């Protein structure tokens, strides 16, 4: 019985805190936005996939900001294993159920007849590299910030106390910037997954 109660979200049987209310409002906003991005033909459950993806990436990005905790999103193995299956599923769904629309997207509107074969090749290549660019974007952004923080931290022991205060202020500013990047990148990953 106790395990069953634990499976019900605590918001239903405990007074929700400000954190719970804030998180719920963020998720509701994301749900509305993904619904508009997917359009009226989008399936009912697909917004929850992208909200879960956003939450997972956000959690992993923030965990990486703590000292001595490895940032899993700074590895292509995780980001590619998130981007590739999702892209593949939506591509297969599109090609199986909406074949005419998928072929129509390969040639942009108003393309001259001579350029059509080249445009099909270019659009196909750009479509195939989408999950790779999505994964590399998240990985590169996570690595860049952490690398900067590490390099600044390694120069600390050789500095004077006067310069150490400036270093500390710079590191705090970078940490704030990294938290913003962590939020923005998880949002960008989820939104671009819907658009691709």
Short mmCIF file of C-alpha atoms in Angstrom, two decimals:
data_model
loop_
_atom_site.label_atom_id
_atom_site.label_comp_id
_atom_site.label_asym_id
_atom_site.label_seq_id
_atom_site.Cartn_x
_atom_site.Cartn_y
_atom_site.Cartn_z
CA UNK A 1 0.00 0.00 0.00
CA UNK A 2 2.82 2.38 0.90
CA UNK A 3 4.57 1.71 -2.43
CA UNK A 4 1.31 2.48 -4.22
CA UNK A 5 1.10 5.83 -2.40
CA UNK A 6 4.68 6.63 -3.39
CA UNK A 7 3.83 6.05 -7.05
CA UNK A 8 1.13 8.73 -6.91
CA UNK A 9 2.82 12.12 -7.33
CA UNK A 10 3.25 13.80 -3.95
CA UNK A 11 1.38 16.90 -5.16
CA UNK A 12 -1.91 14.97 -4.75
CA UNK A 13 -1.47 13.97 -1.11
CA UNK A 14 0.90 16.65 0.24
CA UNK A 15 0.59 20.43 0.16
CA UNK A 16 2.51 21.48 -2.99
CA UNK A 17 5.50 23.73 -2.37
CA UNK A 18 6.43 26.75 -4.46
CA UNK A 19 8.95 24.57 -6.28
CA UNK A 20 6.20 22.10 -7.27
CA UNK A 21 3.91 24.89 -8.45
CA UNK A 22 6.73 26.52 -10.45
CA UNK A 23 7.73 23.19 -12.05
CA UNK A 24 4.10 22.41 -12.94
CA UNK A 25 3.65 25.82 -14.56
CA UNK A 26 6.85 25.28 -16.60
CA UNK A 27 5.62 21.88 -17.75
CA UNK A 28 2.17 23.24 -18.64
CA UNK A 29 3.74 26.07 -20.65
CA UNK A 30 5.94 23.57 -22.48
CA UNK A 31 2.94 21.32 -23.11
CA UNK A 32 1.02 24.20 -24.74
CA UNK A 33 4.04 25.21 -26.81
CA UNK A 34 4.71 21.68 -28.06
CA UNK A 35 1.01 21.33 -28.91
CA UNK A 36 1.21 24.43 -31.12
CA UNK A 37 4.48 23.23 -32.71
CA UNK A 38 3.10 19.76 -33.48
CA UNK A 39 -0.17 21.21 -34.78
CA UNK A 40 -3.69 19.83 -34.53
CA UNK A 41 -2.71 16.62 -36.34
CA UNK A 42 -0.07 15.82 -33.68
CA UNK A 43 -0.89 12.80 -31.55
CA UNK A 44 -2.04 13.34 -27.97
CA UNK A 45 0.83 11.59 -26.18
CA UNK A 46 3.71 12.99 -28.21
CA UNK A 47 3.96 16.24 -26.21
CA UNK A 48 4.71 14.20 -23.08
CA UNK A 49 7.64 12.52 -24.85
CA UNK A 50 9.21 15.92 -25.51
CA UNK A 51 8.44 17.21 -21.99
CA UNK A 52 10.12 14.11 -20.53
CA UNK A 53 13.08 14.64 -22.87
CA UNK A 54 13.35 18.28 -21.73
CA UNK A 55 13.20 17.24 -18.05
CA UNK A 56 15.84 14.52 -18.49
CA UNK A 57 18.30 16.79 -20.29
CA UNK A 58 17.70 19.65 -17.84
CA UNK A 59 18.31 17.34 -14.86
CA UNK A 60 21.51 15.94 -16.40
CA UNK A 61 22.79 19.40 -17.32
CA UNK A 62 22.23 20.73 -13.80
CA UNK A 63 23.78 17.65 -12.19
CA UNK A 64 26.93 18.33 -14.22
CA UNK A 65 27.27 21.78 -12.65
CA UNK A 66 28.00 20.27 -9.22
CA UNK A 67 31.66 19.56 -8.49
CA UNK A 68 32.95 16.00 -9.07
CA UNK A 69 29.75 14.93 -10.85
CA UNK A 70 30.20 13.82 -14.45
CA UNK A 71 28.09 15.61 -17.06
CA UNK A 72 26.50 12.81 -19.05
CA UNK A 73 25.16 15.20 -21.71
CA UNK A 74 28.74 16.18 -22.62
CA UNK A 75 29.11 12.77 -24.31
CA UNK A 76 27.88 11.99 -27.79
CA UNK A 77 26.82 8.51 -26.68
CA UNK A 78 23.97 9.93 -24.60
CA UNK A 79 22.96 12.81 -26.86
CA UNK A 80 23.00 10.65 -30.00
CA UNK A 81 21.06 7.89 -28.27
CA UNK A 82 18.40 10.50 -27.42
CA UNK A 83 18.30 12.27 -30.80
CA UNK A 84 18.69 9.36 -33.23
CA UNK A 85 15.82 7.04 -32.15
CA UNK A 86 13.40 9.95 -31.79
CA UNK A 87 14.27 11.32 -35.24
CA UNK A 88 14.14 7.82 -36.75
CA UNK A 89 10.70 7.09 -35.27
CA UNK A 90 9.19 10.32 -36.56
CA UNK A 91 10.84 9.84 -39.98
CA UNK A 92 9.50 6.29 -40.29
CA UNK A 93 6.06 7.42 -39.15
CA UNK A 94 6.09 10.25 -41.70
CA UNK A 95 7.31 8.11 -44.60
CA UNK A 96 4.84 5.30 -43.87
CA UNK A 97 1.72 7.39 -43.18
CA UNK A 98 2.33 10.65 -45.10
CA UNK A 99 4.50 9.63 -48.05
CA UNK A 100 3.23 12.39 -50.37
CA UNK A 101 4.00 15.13 -47.83
CA UNK A 102 7.48 13.73 -47.17
CA UNK A 103 8.26 13.73 -50.90
CA UNK A 104 6.87 17.27 -51.18
CA UNK A 105 9.29 18.44 -48.46
CA UNK A 106 12.27 17.22 -50.48
CA UNK A 107 11.72 19.93 -53.11
CA UNK A 108 11.14 23.49 -51.78
CA UNK A 109 8.33 25.45 -53.41
CA UNK A 110 9.30 27.46 -56.48
CA UNK A 111 12.41 25.41 -57.35
CA UNK A 112 13.26 25.41 -61.10
CA UNK A 113 12.95 22.02 -62.84
CA UNK A 114 16.69 21.87 -63.61
CA UNK A 115 17.65 22.23 -59.93
CA UNK A 116 15.14 19.68 -58.61
CA UNK A 117 17.48 16.62 -58.61
CA UNK A 118 20.16 18.62 -56.77
CA UNK A 119 17.64 19.96 -54.27
CA UNK A 120 16.43 16.43 -53.51
CA UNK A 121 20.05 15.38 -52.79
CA UNK A 122 20.72 18.44 -50.63
CA UNK A 123 17.45 18.10 -48.69
CA UNK A 124 18.06 14.37 -48.14
CA UNK A 125 21.57 15.01 -46.79
CA UNK A 126 20.35 17.85 -44.55
CA UNK A 127 17.58 15.59 -43.27
CA UNK A 128 20.00 12.74 -42.50
CA UNK A 129 22.48 14.91 -40.56
CA UNK A 130 19.80 16.50 -38.35
CA UNK A 131 20.11 14.12 -35.37
CA UNK A 132 23.91 14.44 -35.55
CA UNK A 133 23.79 18.24 -35.46
CA UNK A 134 21.27 18.12 -32.61
CA UNK A 135 23.52 15.81 -30.57
CA UNK A 136 26.74 17.71 -31.35
CA UNK A 137 25.13 21.07 -30.45
CA UNK A 138 24.21 19.90 -26.94
CA UNK A 139 27.55 18.11 -26.41
CA UNK A 140 29.66 21.06 -27.60
CA UNK A 141 27.78 23.57 -25.45
CA UNK A 142 28.15 21.41 -22.35
CA UNK A 143 31.86 20.72 -22.97
CA UNK A 144 32.70 24.38 -23.72
CA UNK A 145 31.35 25.78 -20.45
CA UNK A 146 32.80 23.04 -18.28
CA UNK A 147 36.17 23.34 -19.99
CA UNK A 148 36.25 27.08 -19.29
CA UNK A 149 35.33 26.52 -15.63
CA UNK A 150 38.02 23.83 -15.29
CA UNK A 151 40.73 25.96 -16.92
CA UNK A 152 39.91 28.91 -14.67
CA UNK A 153 39.87 26.64 -11.60
CA UNK A 154 43.28 25.17 -12.47
CA UNK A 155 44.91 28.62 -12.58
CA UNK A 156 43.76 29.34 -9.00
CA UNK A 157 46.64 27.80 -6.95
CA UNK A 158 49.30 29.88 -8.75
CA UNK A 159 47.48 33.20 -8.20
CA UNK A 160 47.86 35.87 -5.53
CA UNK A 161 45.03 36.51 -3.06
CA UNK A 162 44.12 39.78 -4.79
CA UNK A 163 43.64 38.07 -8.15
CA UNK A 164 41.90 35.14 -6.46
CA UNK A 165 38.87 37.33 -5.64
CA UNK A 166 38.54 38.30 -9.31
CA UNK A 167 38.86 34.63 -10.29
CA UNK A 168 36.15 33.68 -7.81
CA UNK A 169 33.82 36.40 -9.14
CA UNK A 170 34.51 35.27 -12.72
CA UNK A 171 33.77 31.65 -11.78
CA UNK A 172 30.49 32.61 -10.09
CA UNK A 173 29.47 34.61 -13.17
CA UNK A 174 30.40 31.66 -15.40
CA UNK A 175 28.40 29.29 -13.19
CA UNK A 176 25.32 31.52 -13.56
CA UNK A 177 25.91 31.60 -17.32
CA UNK A 178 26.30 27.81 -17.38
CA UNK A 179 22.99 27.35 -15.54
CA UNK A 180 21.30 29.52 -18.16
CA UNK A 181 22.99 27.48 -20.91
CA UNK A 182 21.82 24.25 -19.23
CA UNK A 183 18.20 25.45 -19.35
CA UNK A 184 18.39 26.90 -22.85
CA UNK A 185 20.09 23.83 -24.33
CA UNK A 186 17.53 21.40 -22.90
CA UNK A 187 14.75 23.60 -24.30
CA UNK A 188 16.46 23.90 -27.71
CA UNK A 189 17.01 20.12 -27.89
CA UNK A 190 13.35 19.39 -27.14
CA UNK A 191 12.00 22.07 -29.52
CA UNK A 192 14.28 21.10 -32.40
CA UNK A 193 13.28 17.45 -31.88
CA UNK A 194 9.67 18.47 -32.54
CA UNK A 195 10.59 20.59 -35.57
CA UNK A 196 12.79 17.92 -37.16
#
